[in-house]
mmCIF file of C-alpha atoms and ligand atoms in Angstrom:
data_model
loop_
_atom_site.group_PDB
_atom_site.id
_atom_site.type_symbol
_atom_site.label_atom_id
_atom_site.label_comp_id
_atom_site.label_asym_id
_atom_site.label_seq_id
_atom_site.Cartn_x
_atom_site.Cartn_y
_atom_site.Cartn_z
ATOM 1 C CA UNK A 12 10.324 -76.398 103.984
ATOM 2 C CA UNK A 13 7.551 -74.214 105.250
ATOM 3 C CA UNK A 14 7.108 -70.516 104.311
ATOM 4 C CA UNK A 15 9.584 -68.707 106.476
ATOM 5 C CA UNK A 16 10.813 -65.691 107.534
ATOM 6 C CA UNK A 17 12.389 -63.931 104.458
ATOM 7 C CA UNK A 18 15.150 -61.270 104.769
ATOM 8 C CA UNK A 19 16.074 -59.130 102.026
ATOM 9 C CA UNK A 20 19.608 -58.820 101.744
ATOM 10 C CA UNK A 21 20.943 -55.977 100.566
ATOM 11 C CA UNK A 22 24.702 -55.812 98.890
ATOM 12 C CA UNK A 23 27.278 -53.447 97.412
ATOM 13 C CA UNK A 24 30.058 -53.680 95.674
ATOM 14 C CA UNK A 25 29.931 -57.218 96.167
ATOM 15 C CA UNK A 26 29.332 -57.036 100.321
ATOM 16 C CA UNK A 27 26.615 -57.937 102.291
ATOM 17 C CA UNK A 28 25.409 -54.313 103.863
ATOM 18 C CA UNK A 29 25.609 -54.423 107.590
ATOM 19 C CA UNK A 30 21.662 -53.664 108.136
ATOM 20 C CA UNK A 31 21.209 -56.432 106.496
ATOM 21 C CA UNK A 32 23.479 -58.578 108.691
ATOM 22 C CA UNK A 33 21.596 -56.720 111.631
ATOM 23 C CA UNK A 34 18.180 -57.875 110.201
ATOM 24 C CA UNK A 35 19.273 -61.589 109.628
ATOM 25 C CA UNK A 36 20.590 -61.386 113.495
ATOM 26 C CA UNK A 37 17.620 -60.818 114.503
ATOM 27 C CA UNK A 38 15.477 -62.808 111.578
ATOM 28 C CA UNK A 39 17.318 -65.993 113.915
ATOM 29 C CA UNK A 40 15.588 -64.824 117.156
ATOM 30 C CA UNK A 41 12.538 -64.271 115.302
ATOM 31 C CA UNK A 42 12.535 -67.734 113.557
ATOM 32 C CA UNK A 43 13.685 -69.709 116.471
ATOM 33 C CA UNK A 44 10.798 -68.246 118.131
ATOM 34 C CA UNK A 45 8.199 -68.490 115.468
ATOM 35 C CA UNK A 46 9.127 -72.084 114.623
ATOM 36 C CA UNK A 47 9.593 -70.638 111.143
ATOM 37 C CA UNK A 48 12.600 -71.288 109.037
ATOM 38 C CA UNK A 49 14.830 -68.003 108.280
ATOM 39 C CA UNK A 50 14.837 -67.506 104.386
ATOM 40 C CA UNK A 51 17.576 -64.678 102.812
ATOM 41 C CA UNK A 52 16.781 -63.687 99.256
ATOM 42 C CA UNK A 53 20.096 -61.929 97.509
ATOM 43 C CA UNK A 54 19.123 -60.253 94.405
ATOM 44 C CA UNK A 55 21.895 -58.653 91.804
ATOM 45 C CA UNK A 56 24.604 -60.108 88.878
ATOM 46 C CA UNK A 57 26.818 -62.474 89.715
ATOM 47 C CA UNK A 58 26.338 -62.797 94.154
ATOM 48 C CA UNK A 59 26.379 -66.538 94.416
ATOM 49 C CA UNK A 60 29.656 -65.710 96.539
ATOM 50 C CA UNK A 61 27.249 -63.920 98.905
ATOM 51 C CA UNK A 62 25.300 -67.283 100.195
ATOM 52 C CA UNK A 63 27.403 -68.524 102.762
ATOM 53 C CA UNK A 64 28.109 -65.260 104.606
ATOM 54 C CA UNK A 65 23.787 -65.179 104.514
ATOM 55 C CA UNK A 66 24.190 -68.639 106.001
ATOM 56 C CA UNK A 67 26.689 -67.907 108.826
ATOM 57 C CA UNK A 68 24.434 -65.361 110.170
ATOM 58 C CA UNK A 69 21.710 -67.780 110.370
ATOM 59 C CA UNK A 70 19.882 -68.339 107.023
ATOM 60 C CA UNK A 71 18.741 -71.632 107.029
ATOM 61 C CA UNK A 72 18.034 -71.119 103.079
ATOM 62 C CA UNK A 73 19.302 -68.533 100.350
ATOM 63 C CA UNK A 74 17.304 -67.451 97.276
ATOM 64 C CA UNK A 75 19.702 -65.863 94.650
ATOM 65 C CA UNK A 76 17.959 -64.169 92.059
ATOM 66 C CA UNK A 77 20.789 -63.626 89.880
ATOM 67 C CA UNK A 78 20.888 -62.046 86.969
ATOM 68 C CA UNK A 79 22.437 -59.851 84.415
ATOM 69 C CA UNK A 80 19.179 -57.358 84.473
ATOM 70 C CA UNK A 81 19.187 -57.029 88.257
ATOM 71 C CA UNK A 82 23.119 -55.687 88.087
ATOM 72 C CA UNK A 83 22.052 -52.630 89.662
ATOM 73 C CA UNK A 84 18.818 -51.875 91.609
ATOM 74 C CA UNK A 85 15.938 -50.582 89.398
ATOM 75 C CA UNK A 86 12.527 -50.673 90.666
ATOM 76 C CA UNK A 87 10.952 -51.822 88.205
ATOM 77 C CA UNK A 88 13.178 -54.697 87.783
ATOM 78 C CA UNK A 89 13.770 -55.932 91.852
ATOM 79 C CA UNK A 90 9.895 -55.384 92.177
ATOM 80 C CA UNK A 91 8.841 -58.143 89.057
ATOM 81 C CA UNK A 92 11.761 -60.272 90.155
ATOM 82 C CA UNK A 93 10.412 -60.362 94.065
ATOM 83 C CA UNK A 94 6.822 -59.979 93.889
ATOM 84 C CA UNK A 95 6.866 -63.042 91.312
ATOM 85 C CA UNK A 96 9.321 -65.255 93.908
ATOM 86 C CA UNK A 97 6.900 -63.777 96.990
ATOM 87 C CA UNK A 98 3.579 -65.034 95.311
ATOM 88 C CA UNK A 99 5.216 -68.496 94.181
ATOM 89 C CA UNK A 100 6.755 -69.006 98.079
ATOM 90 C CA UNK A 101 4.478 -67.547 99.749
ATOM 91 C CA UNK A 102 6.313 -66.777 102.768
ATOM 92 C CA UNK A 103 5.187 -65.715 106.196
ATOM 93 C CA UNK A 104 7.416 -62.144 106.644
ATOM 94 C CA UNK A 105 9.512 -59.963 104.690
ATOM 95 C CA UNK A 106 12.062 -57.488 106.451
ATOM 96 C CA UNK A 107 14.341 -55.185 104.164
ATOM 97 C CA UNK A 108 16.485 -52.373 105.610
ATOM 98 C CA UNK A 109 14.872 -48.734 106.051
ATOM 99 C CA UNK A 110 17.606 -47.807 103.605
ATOM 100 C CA UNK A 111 17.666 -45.951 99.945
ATOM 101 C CA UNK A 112 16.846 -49.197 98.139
ATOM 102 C CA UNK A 113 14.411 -50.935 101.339
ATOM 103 C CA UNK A 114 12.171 -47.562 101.315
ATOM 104 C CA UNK A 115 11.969 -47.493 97.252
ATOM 105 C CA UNK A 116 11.614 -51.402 96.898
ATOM 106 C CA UNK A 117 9.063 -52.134 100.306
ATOM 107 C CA UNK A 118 6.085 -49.811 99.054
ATOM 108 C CA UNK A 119 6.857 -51.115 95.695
ATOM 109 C CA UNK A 120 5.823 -55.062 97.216
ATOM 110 C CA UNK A 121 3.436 -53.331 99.166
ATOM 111 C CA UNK A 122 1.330 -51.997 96.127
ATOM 112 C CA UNK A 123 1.883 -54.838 93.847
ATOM 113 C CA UNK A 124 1.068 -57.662 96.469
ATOM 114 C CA UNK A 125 -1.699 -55.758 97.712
ATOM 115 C CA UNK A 126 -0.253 -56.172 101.778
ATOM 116 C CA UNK A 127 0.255 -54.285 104.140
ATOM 117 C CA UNK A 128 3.593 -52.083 105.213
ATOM 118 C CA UNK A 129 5.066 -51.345 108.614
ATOM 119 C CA UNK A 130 8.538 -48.823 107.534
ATOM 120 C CA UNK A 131 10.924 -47.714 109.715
ATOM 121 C CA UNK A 132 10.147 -50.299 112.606
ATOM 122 C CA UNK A 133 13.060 -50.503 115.527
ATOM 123 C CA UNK A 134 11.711 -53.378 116.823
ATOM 124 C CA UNK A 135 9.879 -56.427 116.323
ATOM 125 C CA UNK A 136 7.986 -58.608 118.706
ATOM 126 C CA UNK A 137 6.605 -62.358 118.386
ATOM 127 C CA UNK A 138 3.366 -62.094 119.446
ATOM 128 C CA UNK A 139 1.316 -66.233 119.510
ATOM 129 C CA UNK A 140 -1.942 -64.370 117.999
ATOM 130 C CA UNK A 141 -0.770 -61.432 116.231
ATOM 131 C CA UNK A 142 2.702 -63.085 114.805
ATOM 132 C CA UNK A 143 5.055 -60.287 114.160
ATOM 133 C CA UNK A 144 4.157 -56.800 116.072
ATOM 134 C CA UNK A 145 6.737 -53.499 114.775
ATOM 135 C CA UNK A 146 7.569 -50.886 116.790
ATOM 136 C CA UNK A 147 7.769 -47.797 114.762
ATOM 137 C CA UNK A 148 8.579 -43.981 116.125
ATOM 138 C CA UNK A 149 5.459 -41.583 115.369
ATOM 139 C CA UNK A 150 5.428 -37.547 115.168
ATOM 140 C CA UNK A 151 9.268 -37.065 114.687
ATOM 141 C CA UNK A 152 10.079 -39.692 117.503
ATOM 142 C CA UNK A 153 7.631 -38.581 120.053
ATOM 143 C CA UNK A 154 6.130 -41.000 120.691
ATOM 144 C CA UNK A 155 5.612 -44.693 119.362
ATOM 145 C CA UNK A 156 3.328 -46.711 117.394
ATOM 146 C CA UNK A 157 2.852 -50.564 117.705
ATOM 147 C CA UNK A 158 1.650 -51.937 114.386
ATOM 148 C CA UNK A 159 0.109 -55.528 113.229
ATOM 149 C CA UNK A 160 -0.034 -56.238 109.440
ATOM 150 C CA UNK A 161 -2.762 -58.478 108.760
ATOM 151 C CA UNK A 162 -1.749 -59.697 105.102
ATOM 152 C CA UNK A 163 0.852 -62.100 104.256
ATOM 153 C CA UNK A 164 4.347 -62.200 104.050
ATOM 154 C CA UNK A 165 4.297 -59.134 107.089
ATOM 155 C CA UNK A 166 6.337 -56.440 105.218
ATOM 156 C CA UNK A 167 8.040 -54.798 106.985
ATOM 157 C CA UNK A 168 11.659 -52.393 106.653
ATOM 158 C CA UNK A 169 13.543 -51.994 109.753
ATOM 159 C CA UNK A 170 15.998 -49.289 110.871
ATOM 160 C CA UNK A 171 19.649 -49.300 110.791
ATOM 161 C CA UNK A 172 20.967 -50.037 114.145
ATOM 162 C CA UNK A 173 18.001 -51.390 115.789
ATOM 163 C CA UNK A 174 19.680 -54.730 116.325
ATOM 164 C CA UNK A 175 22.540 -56.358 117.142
ATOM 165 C CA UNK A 176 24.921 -58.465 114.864
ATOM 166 C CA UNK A 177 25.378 -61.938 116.111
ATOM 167 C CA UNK A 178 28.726 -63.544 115.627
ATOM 168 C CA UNK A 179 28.742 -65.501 112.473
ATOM 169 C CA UNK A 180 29.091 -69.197 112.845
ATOM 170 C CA UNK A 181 31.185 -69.697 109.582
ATOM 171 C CA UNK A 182 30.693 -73.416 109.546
ATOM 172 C CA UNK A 183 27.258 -73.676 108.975
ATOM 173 C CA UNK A 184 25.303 -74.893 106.540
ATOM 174 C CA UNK A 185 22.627 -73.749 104.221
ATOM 175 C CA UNK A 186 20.178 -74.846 101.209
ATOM 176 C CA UNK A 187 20.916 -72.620 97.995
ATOM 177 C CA UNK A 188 18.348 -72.053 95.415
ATOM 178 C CA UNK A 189 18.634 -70.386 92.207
ATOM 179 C CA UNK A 190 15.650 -68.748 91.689
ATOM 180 C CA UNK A 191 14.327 -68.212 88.488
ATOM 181 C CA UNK A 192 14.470 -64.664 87.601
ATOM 182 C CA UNK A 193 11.130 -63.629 86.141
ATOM 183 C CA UNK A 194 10.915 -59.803 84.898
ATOM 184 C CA UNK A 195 7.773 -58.676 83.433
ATOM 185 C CA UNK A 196 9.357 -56.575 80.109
ATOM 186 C CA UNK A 197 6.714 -54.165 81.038
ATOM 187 C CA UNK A 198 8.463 -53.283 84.561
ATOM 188 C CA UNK A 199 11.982 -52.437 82.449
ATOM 189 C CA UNK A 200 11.045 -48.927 82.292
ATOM 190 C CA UNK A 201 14.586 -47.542 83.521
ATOM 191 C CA UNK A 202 17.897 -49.198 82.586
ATOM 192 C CA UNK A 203 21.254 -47.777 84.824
ATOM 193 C CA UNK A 204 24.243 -47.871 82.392
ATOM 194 C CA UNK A 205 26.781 -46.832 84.678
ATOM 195 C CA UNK A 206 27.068 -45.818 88.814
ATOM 196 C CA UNK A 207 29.382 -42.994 89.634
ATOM 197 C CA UNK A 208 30.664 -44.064 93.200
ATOM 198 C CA UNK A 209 31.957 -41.216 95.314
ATOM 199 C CA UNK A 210 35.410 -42.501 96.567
ATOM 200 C CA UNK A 211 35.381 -42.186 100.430
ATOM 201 C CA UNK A 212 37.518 -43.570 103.526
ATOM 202 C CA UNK A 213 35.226 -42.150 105.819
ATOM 203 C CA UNK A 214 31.995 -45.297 106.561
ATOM 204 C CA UNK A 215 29.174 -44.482 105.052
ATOM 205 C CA UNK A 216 27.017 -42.252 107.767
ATOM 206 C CA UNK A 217 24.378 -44.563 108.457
ATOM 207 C CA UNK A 218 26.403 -47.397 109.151
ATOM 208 C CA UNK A 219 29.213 -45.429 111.095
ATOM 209 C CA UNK A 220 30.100 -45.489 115.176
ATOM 210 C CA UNK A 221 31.064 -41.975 115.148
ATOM 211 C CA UNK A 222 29.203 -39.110 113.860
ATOM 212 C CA UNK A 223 30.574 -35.610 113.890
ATOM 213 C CA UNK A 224 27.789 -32.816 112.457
ATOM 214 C CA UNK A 225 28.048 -29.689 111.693
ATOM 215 C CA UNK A 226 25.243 -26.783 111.561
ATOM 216 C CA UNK A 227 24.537 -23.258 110.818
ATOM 217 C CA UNK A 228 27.196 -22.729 113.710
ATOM 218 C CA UNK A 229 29.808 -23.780 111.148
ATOM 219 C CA UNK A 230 28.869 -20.256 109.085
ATOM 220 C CA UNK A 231 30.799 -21.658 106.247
ATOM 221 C CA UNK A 232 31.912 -24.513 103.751
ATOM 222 C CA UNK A 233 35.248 -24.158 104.399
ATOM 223 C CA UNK A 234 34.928 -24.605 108.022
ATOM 224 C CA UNK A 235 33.666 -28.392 107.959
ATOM 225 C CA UNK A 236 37.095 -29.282 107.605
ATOM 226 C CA UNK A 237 37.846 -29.339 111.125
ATOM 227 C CA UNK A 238 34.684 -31.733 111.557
ATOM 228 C CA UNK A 239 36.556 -33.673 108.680
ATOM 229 C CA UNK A 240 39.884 -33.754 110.691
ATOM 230 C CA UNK A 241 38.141 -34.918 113.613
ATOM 231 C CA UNK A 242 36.223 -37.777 111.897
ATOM 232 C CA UNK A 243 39.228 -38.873 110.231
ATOM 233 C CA UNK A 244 41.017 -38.634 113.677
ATOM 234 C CA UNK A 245 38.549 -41.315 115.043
ATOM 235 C CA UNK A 246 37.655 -43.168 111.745
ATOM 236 C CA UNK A 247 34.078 -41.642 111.722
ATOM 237 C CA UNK A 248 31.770 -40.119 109.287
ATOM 238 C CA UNK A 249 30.551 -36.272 109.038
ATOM 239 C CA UNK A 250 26.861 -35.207 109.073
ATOM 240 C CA UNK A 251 25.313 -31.921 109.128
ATOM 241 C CA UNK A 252 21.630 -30.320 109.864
ATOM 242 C CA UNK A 253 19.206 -29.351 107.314
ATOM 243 C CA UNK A 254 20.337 -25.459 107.942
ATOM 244 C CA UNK A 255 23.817 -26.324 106.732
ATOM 245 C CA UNK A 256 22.653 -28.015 104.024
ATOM 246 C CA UNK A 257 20.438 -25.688 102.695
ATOM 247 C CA UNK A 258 22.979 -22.901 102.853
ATOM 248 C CA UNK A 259 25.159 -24.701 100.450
ATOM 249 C CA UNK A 260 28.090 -26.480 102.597
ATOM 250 C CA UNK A 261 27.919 -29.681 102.459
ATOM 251 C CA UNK A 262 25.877 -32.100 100.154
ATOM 252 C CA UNK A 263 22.259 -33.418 101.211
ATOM 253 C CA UNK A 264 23.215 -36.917 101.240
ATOM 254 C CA UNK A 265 24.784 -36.186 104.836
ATOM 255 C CA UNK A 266 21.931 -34.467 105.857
ATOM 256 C CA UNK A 267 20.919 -36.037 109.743
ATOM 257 C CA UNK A 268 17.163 -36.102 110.541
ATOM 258 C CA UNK A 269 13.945 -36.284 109.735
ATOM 259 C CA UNK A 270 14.053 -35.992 106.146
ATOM 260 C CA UNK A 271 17.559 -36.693 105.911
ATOM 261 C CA UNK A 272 19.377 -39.457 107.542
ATOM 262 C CA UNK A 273 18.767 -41.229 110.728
ATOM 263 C CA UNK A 274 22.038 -42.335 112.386
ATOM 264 C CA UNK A 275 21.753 -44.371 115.883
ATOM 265 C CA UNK A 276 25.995 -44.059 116.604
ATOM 266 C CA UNK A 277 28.096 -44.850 119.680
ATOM 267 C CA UNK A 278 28.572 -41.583 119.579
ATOM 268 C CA UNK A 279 27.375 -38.640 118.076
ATOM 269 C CA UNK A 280 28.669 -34.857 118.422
ATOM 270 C CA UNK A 281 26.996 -32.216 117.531
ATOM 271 C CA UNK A 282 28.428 -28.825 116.226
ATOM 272 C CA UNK A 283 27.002 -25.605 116.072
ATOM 273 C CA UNK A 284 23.380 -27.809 115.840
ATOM 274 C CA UNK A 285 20.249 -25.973 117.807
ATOM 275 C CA UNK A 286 18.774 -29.272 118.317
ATOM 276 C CA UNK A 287 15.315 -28.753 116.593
ATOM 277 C CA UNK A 288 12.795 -31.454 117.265
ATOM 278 C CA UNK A 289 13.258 -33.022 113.344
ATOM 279 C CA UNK A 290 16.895 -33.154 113.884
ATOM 280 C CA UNK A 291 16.914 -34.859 116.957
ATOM 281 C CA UNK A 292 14.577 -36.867 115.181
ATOM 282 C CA UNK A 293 17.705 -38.321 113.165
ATOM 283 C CA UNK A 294 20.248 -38.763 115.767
ATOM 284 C CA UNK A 295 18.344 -38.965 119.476
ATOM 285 C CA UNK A 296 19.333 -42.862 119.199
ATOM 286 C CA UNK A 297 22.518 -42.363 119.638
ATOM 287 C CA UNK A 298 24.099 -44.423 122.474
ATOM 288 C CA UNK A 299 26.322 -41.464 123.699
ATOM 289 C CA UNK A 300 25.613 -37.616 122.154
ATOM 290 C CA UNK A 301 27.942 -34.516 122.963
ATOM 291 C CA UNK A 302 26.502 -31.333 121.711
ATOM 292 C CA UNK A 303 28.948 -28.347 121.440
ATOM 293 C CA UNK A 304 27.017 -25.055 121.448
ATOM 294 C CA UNK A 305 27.668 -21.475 122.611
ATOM 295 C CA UNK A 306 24.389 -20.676 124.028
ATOM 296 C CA UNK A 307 23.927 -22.166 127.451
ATOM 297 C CA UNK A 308 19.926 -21.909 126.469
ATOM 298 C CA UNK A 309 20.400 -24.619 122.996
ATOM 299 C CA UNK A 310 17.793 -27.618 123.367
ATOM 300 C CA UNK A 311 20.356 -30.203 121.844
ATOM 301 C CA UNK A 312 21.621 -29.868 125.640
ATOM 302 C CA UNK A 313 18.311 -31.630 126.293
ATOM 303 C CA UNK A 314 19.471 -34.322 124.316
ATOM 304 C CA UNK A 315 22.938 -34.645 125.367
ATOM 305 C CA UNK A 316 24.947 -36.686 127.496
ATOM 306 C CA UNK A 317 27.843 -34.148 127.652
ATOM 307 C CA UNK A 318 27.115 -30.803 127.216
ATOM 308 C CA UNK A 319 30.142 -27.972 126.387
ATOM 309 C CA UNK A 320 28.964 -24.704 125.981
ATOM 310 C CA UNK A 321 31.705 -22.844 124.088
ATOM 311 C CA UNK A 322 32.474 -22.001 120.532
ATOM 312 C CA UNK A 323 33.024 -24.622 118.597
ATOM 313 C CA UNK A 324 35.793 -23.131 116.470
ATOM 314 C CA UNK A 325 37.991 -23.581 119.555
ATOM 315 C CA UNK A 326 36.469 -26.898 120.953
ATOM 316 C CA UNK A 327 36.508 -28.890 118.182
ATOM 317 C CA UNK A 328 40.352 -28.580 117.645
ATOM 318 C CA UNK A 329 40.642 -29.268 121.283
ATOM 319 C CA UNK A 330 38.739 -32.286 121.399
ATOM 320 C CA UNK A 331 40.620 -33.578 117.860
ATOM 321 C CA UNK A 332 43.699 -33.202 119.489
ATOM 322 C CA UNK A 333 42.543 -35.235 122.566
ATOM 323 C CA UNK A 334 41.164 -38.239 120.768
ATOM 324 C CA UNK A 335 44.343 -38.313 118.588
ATOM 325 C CA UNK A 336 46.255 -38.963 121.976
ATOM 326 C CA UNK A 337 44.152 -42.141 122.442
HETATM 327 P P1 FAD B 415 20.049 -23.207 114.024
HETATM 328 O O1 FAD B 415 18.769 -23.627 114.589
HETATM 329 O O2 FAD B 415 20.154 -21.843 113.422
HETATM 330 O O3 FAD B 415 21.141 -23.369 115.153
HETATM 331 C C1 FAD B 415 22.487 -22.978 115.021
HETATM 332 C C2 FAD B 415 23.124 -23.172 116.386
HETATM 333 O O4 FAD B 415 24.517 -22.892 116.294
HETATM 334 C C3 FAD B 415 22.582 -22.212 117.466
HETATM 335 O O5 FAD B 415 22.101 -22.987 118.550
HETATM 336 C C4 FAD B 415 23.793 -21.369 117.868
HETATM 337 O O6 FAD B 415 23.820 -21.065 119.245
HETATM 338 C C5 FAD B 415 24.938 -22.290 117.494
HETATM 339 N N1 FAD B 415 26.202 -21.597 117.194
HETATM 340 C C6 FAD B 415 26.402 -20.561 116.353
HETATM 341 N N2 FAD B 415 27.719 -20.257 116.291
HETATM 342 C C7 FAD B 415 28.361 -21.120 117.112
HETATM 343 C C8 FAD B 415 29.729 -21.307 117.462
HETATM 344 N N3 FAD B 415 30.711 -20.554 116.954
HETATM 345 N N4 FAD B 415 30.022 -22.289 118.352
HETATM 346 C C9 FAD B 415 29.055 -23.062 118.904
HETATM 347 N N5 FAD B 415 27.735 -22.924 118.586
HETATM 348 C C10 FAD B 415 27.409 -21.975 117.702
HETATM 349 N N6 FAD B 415 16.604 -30.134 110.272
HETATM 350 C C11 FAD B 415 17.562 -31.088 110.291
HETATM 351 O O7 FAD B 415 18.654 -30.890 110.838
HETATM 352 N N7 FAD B 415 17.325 -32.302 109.686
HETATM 353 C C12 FAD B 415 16.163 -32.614 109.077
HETATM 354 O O8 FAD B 415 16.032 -33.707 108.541
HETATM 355 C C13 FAD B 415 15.133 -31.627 109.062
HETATM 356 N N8 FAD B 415 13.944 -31.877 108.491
HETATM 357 C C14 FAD B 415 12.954 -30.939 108.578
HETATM 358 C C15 FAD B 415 11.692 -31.232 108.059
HETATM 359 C C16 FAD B 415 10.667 -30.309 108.147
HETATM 360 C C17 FAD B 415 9.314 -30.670 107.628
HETATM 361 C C18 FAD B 415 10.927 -29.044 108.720
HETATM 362 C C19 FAD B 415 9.838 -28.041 108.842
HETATM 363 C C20 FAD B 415 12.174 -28.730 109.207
HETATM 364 C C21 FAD B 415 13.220 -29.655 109.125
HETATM 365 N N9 FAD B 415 14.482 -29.379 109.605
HETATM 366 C C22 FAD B 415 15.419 -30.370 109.647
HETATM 367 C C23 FAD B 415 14.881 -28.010 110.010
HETATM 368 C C24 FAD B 415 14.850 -27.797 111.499
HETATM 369 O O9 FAD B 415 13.564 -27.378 111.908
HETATM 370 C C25 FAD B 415 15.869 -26.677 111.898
HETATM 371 O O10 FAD B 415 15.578 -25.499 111.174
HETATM 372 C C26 FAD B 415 17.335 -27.044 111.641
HETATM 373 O O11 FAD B 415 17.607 -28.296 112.179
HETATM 374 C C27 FAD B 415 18.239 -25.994 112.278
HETATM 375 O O12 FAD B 415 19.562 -26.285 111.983
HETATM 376 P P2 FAD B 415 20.709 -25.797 112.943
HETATM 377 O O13 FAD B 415 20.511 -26.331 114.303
HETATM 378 O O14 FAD B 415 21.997 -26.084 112.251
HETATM 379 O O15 FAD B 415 20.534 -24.199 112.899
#
């Protein structure tokens, strides 16, 4: 089989992550394209289960590296194990997900393979002479940045929500390799012994359809329970600006923006939020955005598809009790 186009698929708790699933949607377009074959590599401890779901979303072949020592993600340990299985298959593109682990692991490759990097790219384009070509958002979204990587495999990690999911065709078929799983002892230099998970209903923020946020409008901790109520209400997630972060009421990992989160959601309502260029930054993807701000003057109404100047303390309860009607 020739090189390919290899997506890193990324898993937890046993699941294929939906970027992932995104990426090897469009890896299929891309491969058809490139006359390339599409190539998913699932790293981790015992994920053989995980090949066929790969395959229905258009894998033509799956490289497991499986393996007691890559149980949970280390960077010293998925580095070895890839950059070993990339210089033995030499394959023509890699694409991870712009997530926690893709923007550890992908400069990782990078440094080690000695190649080239395009990260956060929203969207990729088959070019006869230059192969791949990623679009990438420059100066906090302002404008864009078109960028070929002349090395081999074309690394690349893409951002959540740039592409579709195709429908998986459950029937088909795929090669399945067990890789040998070759980590250099010196690379060990961190062992996890144990994950604390943070038990959750609400989707993880990245990944949800609905994002309610809260900022320094919410003037207190306590008061992000009504954004709570109203996430719950439509099975979304809650996010907040930098300001409310740093002030103490809510953790950083929710933390929308520029150098917190970005979220691309069907919808996205902001509370309380000013709309600061490195916020927007994290959430101006967003197919639909209502911002909810008392002063008629706030630039998220820039931003917004439906604007309601008002205090939020009485909105949000309002619009709660709406979308629990539906
Ligand atoms: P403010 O700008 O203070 O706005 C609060 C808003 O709440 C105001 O518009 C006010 O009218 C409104 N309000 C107050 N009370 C009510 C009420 N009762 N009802 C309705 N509206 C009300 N910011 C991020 O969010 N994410 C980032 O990732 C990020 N990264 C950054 C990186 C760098 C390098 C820098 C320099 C800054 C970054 N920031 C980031 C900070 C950013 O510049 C802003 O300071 C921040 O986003 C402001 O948060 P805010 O809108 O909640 O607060």
């Amino acid at each position: 089989m020739p090189k390919g186009i290899w997506i890193f698929v990324e898993q937890a708790d046993g699941k294929v992550r939906k970027i992932s699933l995104e990426i090897l949607s469009q890896g299929r377009k891309i491969a058809d394209l490139t006359g390339e074959p599409l190539v998913a590599v699932i790293a981790g401890d015992g994920i053989s289960n995980l090949a066929q779901e790969a395959a229905s979303y258009g894998a033509d072949q799956v490289f497991l590296l499986d393996s007691p020592q890559l149980a949970q993600y280390t960077t010293g340990a998925y580095t070895s194990a890839l950059a070993k299985l990339i210089q033995e298959k030499e394959p023509q593109a890699f694409l991870l997900g712009h997530t926690a682990v893709g923007k550890d692991l992908a400069p990782r490759l990078a440094q080690r393979l000695g190649i080239g990097l395009a990260s956060d790219v929203i969207d990729i384009e088959v070019d006869p002479e230059k192969f791949l070509l990623y679009k990438r958002p420059v100066y906090t979204g302002s404008a864009y940045s078109f960028v070929e990587i002349l090395s081999r495999p074309s690394l690349a990690t893409v951002r959540a929500k740039s592409f579709p999911i195709s429908e998986p065709d459950l029937a088909r078929q795929t090669e399945v390799i067990e890789a040998t799983v070759n980590i250099d002892p010196a690379d060990l230099k961190v062992i996890v012994k144990d994950v604390a998970l943070i038990v959750t209903s609400r989707p993880a923020l990245t990944e949800a359809d609905f994002v309610v946020s809260g900022g320094r409008g919410m003037k207190a901790e306590e008061n992000f329970a009504i954004l709570e109520k109203l996430a719950d209400v439509v099975g979304g997630a809650v996010g907040a600006s930098r300001a409310a972060v740093d002030s103490g009421w809510i953790d950083n990992q929710f933390q929308v923006g520029q150098t917190g989160s970005i979220v691309a959601p069907t919808l996205y309502v902001a509370c309380g939020i000013s709309g600061a260029i490195q916020h927007i930054a994290g959430m101006g993807a967003s197919k639909y955005i209502i911002a909810i701000n008392k002063d008629p003057e706030a630039p998220i109404f820039n931003v917004a598809d439906y604007g309601i100047v008002g205090d939020l303390f009485e909105v949000v309860p309002l619009l709660t009790e709406e979308f629990q009607k539906l």
